[in-house]
mmCIF file of C-alpha atoms in Angstrom:
data_model
loop_
_atom_site.group_PDB
_atom_site.id
_atom_site.type_symbol
_atom_site.label_atom_id
_atom_site.label_comp_id
_atom_site.label_asym_id
_atom_site.label_seq_id
_atom_site.Cartn_x
_atom_site.Cartn_y
_atom_site.Cartn_z
ATOM 1 C CA ALA A 1 14.201 -6.566 2.005
ATOM 2 C CA GLN A 2 11.132 -5.187 1.847
ATOM 3 C CA SER A 3 8.181 -5.617 4.637
ATOM 4 C CA VAL A 4 5.478 -4.356 5.617
ATOM 5 C CA ALA A 5 3.598 -4.726 8.705
ATOM 6 C CA GLN A 6 -0.533 -4.102 9.739
ATOM 7 C CA PRO A 7 -0.429 -5.136 13.788
ATOM 8 C CA GLU A 8 -3.688 -5.297 14.225
ATOM 9 C CA ASP A 9 -6.205 -7.894 12.371
ATOM 10 C CA GLN A 10 -9.671 -6.172 13.618
ATOM 11 C CA VAL A 11 -10.248 -2.435 14.866
ATOM 12 C CA ASN A 12 -13.545 -1.583 16.111
ATOM 13 C CA VAL A 13 -14.755 1.303 16.807
ATOM 14 C CA ALA A 14 -18.044 3.397 17.345
ATOM 15 C CA GLU A 15 -19.687 5.326 14.815
ATOM 16 C CA GLY A 16 -18.834 8.780 15.229
ATOM 17 C CA ASN A 17 -15.621 8.163 16.875
ATOM 18 C CA PRO A 18 -12.273 8.896 15.182
ATOM 19 C CA LEU A 19 -10.370 5.789 13.781
ATOM 20 C CA THR A 20 -6.570 4.747 13.011
ATOM 21 C CA VAL A 21 -5.436 1.800 11.366
ATOM 22 C CA LYS A 22 -1.842 1.049 11.784
ATOM 23 C CA CYS A 23 0.583 0.320 9.018
ATOM 24 C CA THR A 24 4.448 0.314 9.699
ATOM 25 C CA TYR A 25 7.283 -0.521 6.722
ATOM 26 C CA SER A 26 10.774 -1.223 5.896
ATOM 27 C CA VAL A 27 12.228 -0.408 2.544
ATOM 28 C CA SER A 28 16.188 -0.023 1.907
ATOM 29 C CA GLY A 29 15.327 3.566 -0.032
ATOM 30 C CA ASN A 30 12.202 5.931 -0.709
ATOM 31 C CA PRO A 31 9.034 4.324 -0.172
ATOM 32 C CA TYR A 32 5.877 5.064 -2.038
ATOM 33 C CA LEU A 33 2.945 3.674 0.503
ATOM 34 C CA PHE A 34 -0.834 2.915 -0.653
ATOM 35 C CA TRP A 35 -4.082 2.467 1.040
ATOM 36 C CA TYR A 36 -6.340 -0.048 -0.431
ATOM 37 C CA VAL A 37 -10.244 -0.688 0.667
ATOM 38 C CA GLN A 38 -12.024 -4.085 -0.017
ATOM 39 C CA TYR A 39 -15.882 -4.300 0.730
ATOM 40 C CA PRO A 40 -17.437 -7.766 1.123
ATOM 41 C CA ASN A 41 -16.734 -9.597 -2.433
ATOM 42 C CA ARG A 42 -15.172 -6.928 -4.240
ATOM 43 C CA GLY A 43 -12.320 -6.250 -5.363
ATOM 44 C CA LEU A 44 -9.430 -3.493 -4.084
ATOM 45 C CA GLN A 45 -9.772 0.250 -4.400
ATOM 46 C CA PHE A 46 -7.520 2.529 -4.508
ATOM 47 C CA LEU A 47 -7.777 5.127 -1.043
ATOM 48 C CA LEU A 48 -4.370 7.268 -1.302
ATOM 49 C CA LYS A 49 -1.329 7.142 -1.510
ATOM 50 C CA TYR A 50 2.041 9.024 -0.335
ATOM 51 C CA ILE A 51 4.598 9.201 -3.174
ATOM 52 C CA THR A 52 6.651 12.527 -1.939
ATOM 53 C CA GLY A 53 5.481 16.005 -0.488
ATOM 54 C CA ASP A 54 3.440 16.356 1.535
ATOM 55 C CA ASN A 55 3.737 14.232 4.729
ATOM 56 C CA LEU A 56 -0.466 14.640 5.347
ATOM 57 C CA VAL A 57 -2.383 12.397 2.342
ATOM 58 C CA LYS A 58 -5.746 13.044 1.970
ATOM 59 C CA GLY A 59 -7.626 10.304 -0.130
ATOM 60 C CA SER A 60 -11.092 9.227 -0.395
ATOM 61 C CA TYR A 61 -14.287 8.895 1.708
ATOM 62 C CA GLY A 62 -12.410 11.242 4.195
ATOM 63 C CA PHE A 63 -9.450 9.261 4.776
ATOM 64 C CA GLU A 64 -6.063 10.175 5.565
ATOM 65 C CA ALA A 65 -2.826 9.500 6.135
ATOM 66 C CA GLU A 66 0.493 10.640 7.818
ATOM 67 C CA PHE A 67 3.838 9.350 6.148
ATOM 68 C CA ASN A 68 6.718 9.232 9.544
ATOM 69 C CA LYS A 69 9.782 8.438 8.204
ATOM 70 C CA SER A 70 11.525 8.164 11.772
ATOM 71 C CA GLN A 71 8.734 5.633 12.811
ATOM 72 C CA THR A 72 8.206 4.457 9.321
ATOM 73 C CA SER A 73 4.718 4.292 9.753
ATOM 74 C CA PHE A 74 1.840 5.321 7.593
ATOM 75 C CA HIS A 75 -1.472 5.113 9.710
ATOM 76 C CA LEU A 76 -4.955 5.264 7.903
ATOM 77 C CA LYS A 77 -6.774 8.237 10.199
ATOM 78 C CA LYS A 78 -10.610 9.624 10.108
ATOM 79 C CA PRO A 79 -12.067 11.643 12.344
ATOM 80 C CA SER A 80 -15.473 10.433 12.323
ATOM 81 C CA ALA A 81 -16.020 7.147 11.654
ATOM 82 C CA LEU A 82 -19.422 5.887 9.438
ATOM 83 C CA VAL A 83 -20.722 2.147 9.723
ATOM 84 C CA SER A 84 -19.969 2.180 5.680
ATOM 85 C CA ASP A 85 -16.360 2.304 6.154
ATOM 86 C CA SER A 86 -16.820 -0.791 7.848
ATOM 87 C CA ALA A 87 -14.705 -3.018 5.599
ATOM 88 C CA LEU A 88 -11.051 -4.764 4.931
ATOM 89 C CA TYR A 89 -8.159 -2.365 4.421
ATOM 90 C CA PHE A 90 -4.676 -2.911 3.228
ATOM 91 C CA CYS A 91 -1.532 -0.859 3.726
ATOM 92 C CA ALA A 92 0.914 -1.631 0.747
ATOM 93 C CA VAL A 93 4.512 -0.526 -0.003
ATOM 94 C CA ARG A 94 7.160 -0.452 -2.529
ATOM 95 C CA ASP A 95 10.906 0.842 -2.817
ATOM 96 C CA ARG A 96 10.958 4.009 -5.036
ATOM 97 C CA GLY A 97 13.666 2.729 -6.921
ATOM 98 C CA SER A 98 12.184 -0.892 -7.821
ATOM 99 C CA SER A 99 10.111 -2.779 -9.954
ATOM 100 C CA ALA A 100 6.408 -2.306 -10.651
ATOM 101 C CA SER A 101 6.036 -6.173 -9.194
ATOM 102 C CA LYS A 102 7.716 -5.176 -5.897
ATOM 103 C CA ILE A 103 5.081 -4.140 -4.287
ATOM 104 C CA ILE A 104 4.303 -5.332 -1.081
ATOM 105 C CA PHE A 105 0.719 -5.889 0.738
ATOM 106 C CA GLY A 106 0.137 -6.274 4.362
ATOM 107 C CA SER A 107 -1.680 -8.665 5.581
ATOM 108 C CA GLY A 108 -5.422 -6.479 6.028
ATOM 109 C CA THR A 109 -6.836 -5.073 9.058
ATOM 110 C CA ARG A 110 -10.636 -5.595 9.289
ATOM 111 C CA LEU A 111 -12.220 -2.277 10.430
ATOM 112 C CA SER A 112 -15.843 -3.098 12.124
ATOM 113 C CA ILE A 113 -17.932 0.701 13.262
ATOM 114 C CA ARG A 114 -21.020 -0.623 15.346
ATOM 115 C CA PRO A 115 -24.304 2.081 15.204
ATOM 116 C CA ASP B 1 -14.089 5.211 -15.472
ATOM 117 C CA VAL B 2 -11.090 3.088 -14.908
ATOM 118 C CA LYS B 3 -12.468 -0.535 -15.563
ATOM 119 C CA VAL B 4 -10.606 -4.069 -15.162
ATOM 120 C CA THR B 5 -13.013 -7.324 -15.433
ATOM 121 C CA GLN B 6 -12.628 -10.730 -14.816
ATOM 122 C CA SER B 7 -14.026 -13.448 -16.359
ATOM 123 C CA SER B 8 -15.570 -14.875 -14.004
ATOM 124 C CA ARG B 9 -17.010 -14.113 -10.172
ATOM 125 C CA TYR B 10 -17.141 -17.804 -8.801
ATOM 126 C CA LEU B 11 -16.068 -20.889 -10.230
ATOM 127 C CA VAL B 12 -16.148 -24.028 -8.917
ATOM 128 C CA LYS B 13 -13.582 -26.917 -10.457
ATOM 129 C CA ARG B 14 -12.572 -30.148 -9.458
ATOM 130 C CA THR B 15 -9.128 -31.411 -8.529
ATOM 131 C CA GLY B 16 -6.972 -32.367 -11.881
ATOM 132 C CA GLU B 17 -8.784 -29.917 -14.241
ATOM 133 C CA LYS B 18 -7.680 -27.103 -16.081
ATOM 134 C CA VAL B 19 -8.725 -23.507 -14.857
ATOM 135 C CA PHE B 20 -8.406 -20.479 -16.846
ATOM 136 C CA LEU B 21 -9.091 -17.075 -15.609
ATOM 137 C CA GLU B 22 -9.141 -14.009 -17.710
ATOM 138 C CA CYS B 23 -8.488 -10.533 -16.351
ATOM 139 C CA VAL B 24 -9.189 -7.478 -19.259
ATOM 140 C CA GLN B 25 -8.027 -3.743 -18.566
ATOM 141 C CA ASP B 26 -9.670 -1.067 -20.768
ATOM 142 C CA MET B 27 -6.596 1.640 -19.384
ATOM 143 C CA ASP B 28 -4.251 1.096 -22.170
ATOM 144 C CA HIS B 29 -1.868 -0.003 -18.479
ATOM 145 C CA GLU B 30 1.522 -1.598 -19.409
ATOM 146 C CA ASN B 31 1.419 -3.538 -16.309
ATOM 147 C CA MET B 32 -0.943 -6.367 -14.897
ATOM 148 C CA PHE B 33 -0.830 -8.800 -12.124
ATOM 149 C CA TRP B 34 -2.556 -11.678 -10.716
ATOM 150 C CA TYR B 35 -2.636 -12.019 -6.993
ATOM 151 C CA ARG B 36 -4.446 -14.937 -4.936
ATOM 152 C CA GLN B 37 -5.956 -13.346 -1.591
ATOM 153 C CA ASP B 38 -6.119 -15.659 1.692
ATOM 154 C CA PRO B 39 -7.293 -14.924 5.021
ATOM 155 C CA GLY B 40 -4.594 -13.740 6.953
ATOM 156 C CA LEU B 41 -1.807 -13.442 4.440
ATOM 157 C CA GLY B 42 -3.062 -10.232 2.362
ATOM 158 C CA LEU B 43 -2.355 -10.284 -1.409
ATOM 159 C CA ARG B 44 0.355 -12.668 -2.611
ATOM 160 C CA LEU B 45 1.843 -12.100 -6.299
ATOM 161 C CA ILE B 46 1.435 -15.212 -8.630
ATOM 162 C CA TYR B 47 2.911 -13.264 -11.595
ATOM 163 C CA PHE B 48 3.567 -10.370 -13.245
ATOM 164 C CA SER B 49 3.650 -8.889 -16.970
ATOM 165 C CA TYR B 50 5.273 -5.801 -17.774
ATOM 166 C CA ASP B 51 4.344 -5.823 -22.095
ATOM 167 C CA VAL B 52 2.836 -8.300 -24.434
ATOM 168 C CA LYS B 53 4.283 -11.562 -24.303
ATOM 169 C CA MET B 54 6.802 -10.110 -20.939
ATOM 170 C CA LYS B 55 5.762 -11.935 -17.839
ATOM 171 C CA GLU B 56 7.926 -12.049 -14.532
ATOM 172 C CA LYS B 57 7.454 -15.173 -11.400
ATOM 173 C CA GLY B 58 5.788 -13.453 -8.407
ATOM 174 C CA ASP B 59 6.437 -15.017 -5.002
ATOM 175 C CA ILE B 60 4.040 -18.030 -5.450
ATOM 176 C CA PRO B 61 4.329 -19.271 -9.187
ATOM 177 C CA GLU B 62 4.001 -22.866 -8.487
ATOM 178 C CA GLY B 63 1.321 -24.622 -10.036
ATOM 179 C CA TYR B 64 0.248 -21.448 -12.081
ATOM 180 C CA SER B 65 1.049 -20.362 -15.758
ATOM 181 C CA VAL B 66 0.244 -16.964 -17.664
ATOM 182 C CA SER B 67 -0.151 -15.944 -20.788
ATOM 183 C CA ARG B 68 -0.232 -12.166 -22.667
ATOM 184 C CA GLU B 69 -0.986 -12.165 -25.943
ATOM 185 C CA LYS B 70 -2.880 -8.673 -26.094
ATOM 186 C CA LYS B 71 -2.017 -5.729 -24.096
ATOM 187 C CA GLU B 72 -5.509 -5.415 -22.469
ATOM 188 C CA ARG B 73 -6.201 -9.383 -21.694
ATOM 189 C CA PHE B 74 -3.641 -11.274 -18.983
ATOM 190 C CA SER B 75 -5.176 -14.940 -18.499
ATOM 191 C CA LEU B 76 -3.848 -16.846 -15.411
ATOM 192 C CA ILE B 77 -3.707 -20.818 -16.206
ATOM 193 C CA LEU B 78 -3.953 -23.813 -13.403
ATOM 194 C CA GLU B 79 -2.532 -26.614 -15.347
ATOM 195 C CA SER B 80 -3.561 -28.939 -12.878
ATOM 196 C CA ALA B 81 -6.142 -28.093 -10.368
ATOM 197 C CA SER B 82 -5.947 -29.069 -6.658
ATOM 198 C CA THR B 83 -7.230 -28.010 -3.231
ATOM 199 C CA ASN B 84 -4.712 -26.143 -2.763
ATOM 200 C CA GLN B 85 -5.452 -23.753 -5.378
ATOM 201 C CA THR B 86 -8.985 -22.754 -3.844
ATOM 202 C CA SER B 87 -8.724 -18.883 -3.026
ATOM 203 C CA MET B 88 -9.854 -15.548 -4.464
ATOM 204 C CA TYR B 89 -7.727 -14.564 -7.877
ATOM 205 C CA LEU B 90 -7.199 -10.836 -7.945
ATOM 206 C CA CYS B 91 -5.850 -9.277 -11.416
ATOM 207 C CA ALA B 92 -4.775 -5.847 -11.078
ATOM 208 C CA SER B 93 -3.044 -3.237 -13.986
ATOM 209 C CA THR B 94 -1.017 -0.275 -13.531
ATOM 210 C CA GLY B 95 0.146 2.461 -15.954
ATOM 211 C CA PRO B 96 4.059 3.460 -16.659
ATOM 212 C CA THR B 97 4.562 5.187 -13.279
ATOM 213 C CA ALA B 98 3.634 1.920 -11.878
ATOM 214 C CA ASP B 99 2.472 3.500 -9.075
ATOM 215 C CA THR B 100 -1.602 2.997 -7.770
ATOM 216 C CA GLN B 101 -2.996 -0.266 -8.686
ATOM 217 C CA TYR B 102 -6.821 -0.900 -10.119
ATOM 218 C CA PHE B 103 -7.857 -3.892 -9.052
ATOM 219 C CA GLY B 104 -10.790 -6.722 -11.033
ATOM 220 C CA PRO B 105 -13.475 -7.856 -8.571
ATOM 221 C CA GLY B 106 -12.241 -10.726 -7.808
ATOM 222 C CA THR B 107 -13.035 -14.909 -9.388
ATOM 223 C CA ARG B 108 -13.457 -17.262 -5.923
ATOM 224 C CA LEU B 109 -12.088 -20.344 -6.677
ATOM 225 C CA THR B 110 -12.958 -23.751 -5.405
ATOM 226 C CA VAL B 111 -11.371 -27.126 -6.230
ATOM 227 C CA LEU B 112 -13.012 -29.852 -4.932
#
């Protein structure tokens, strides 16, 4: 069975510091991995994805994530946080061989950047 | 620019009412999804549609039904609303590769 875990409900970072939002997953085959961001009272917006190829994926707003197969992780990172990065972040996974409906979302991590 | 729209941002209904939530996408996408979002639970799939008139139950279909009469429109129906259906409802769509999902702004439904 597929699963995805975001072990931290909340991450607090000072502006200008690096940030990491953690995600680990479990799939039976090869994964598609995604990060989405949700700003207050908005729908989810796509940030980045790993499908195949380079393990380091760069996305919108200066975010990046590294696919680590041995640790089954896909942590979201940014070298220097901005107050405007404060939002709710969701990791998602789908087994490459599965139906489009079989995407699983994590429970979300609330990122708070203090000035 | 890609667009998914939902009929209402906020909706207040009474227990027992029939509720319609509509979603429209302008990307000619085959796949459309309805999720509900609750704090600490992430997104849970209610129903999925992979083509006109085709649907598949998600993880929590009880108390809901869907309709997809046209490719661009996917409706979620609460036959008899209950207070435990108070939630944020999100619609999404994907193209044939079925990877990146495009989400609507959400409908926050309150059932009194």
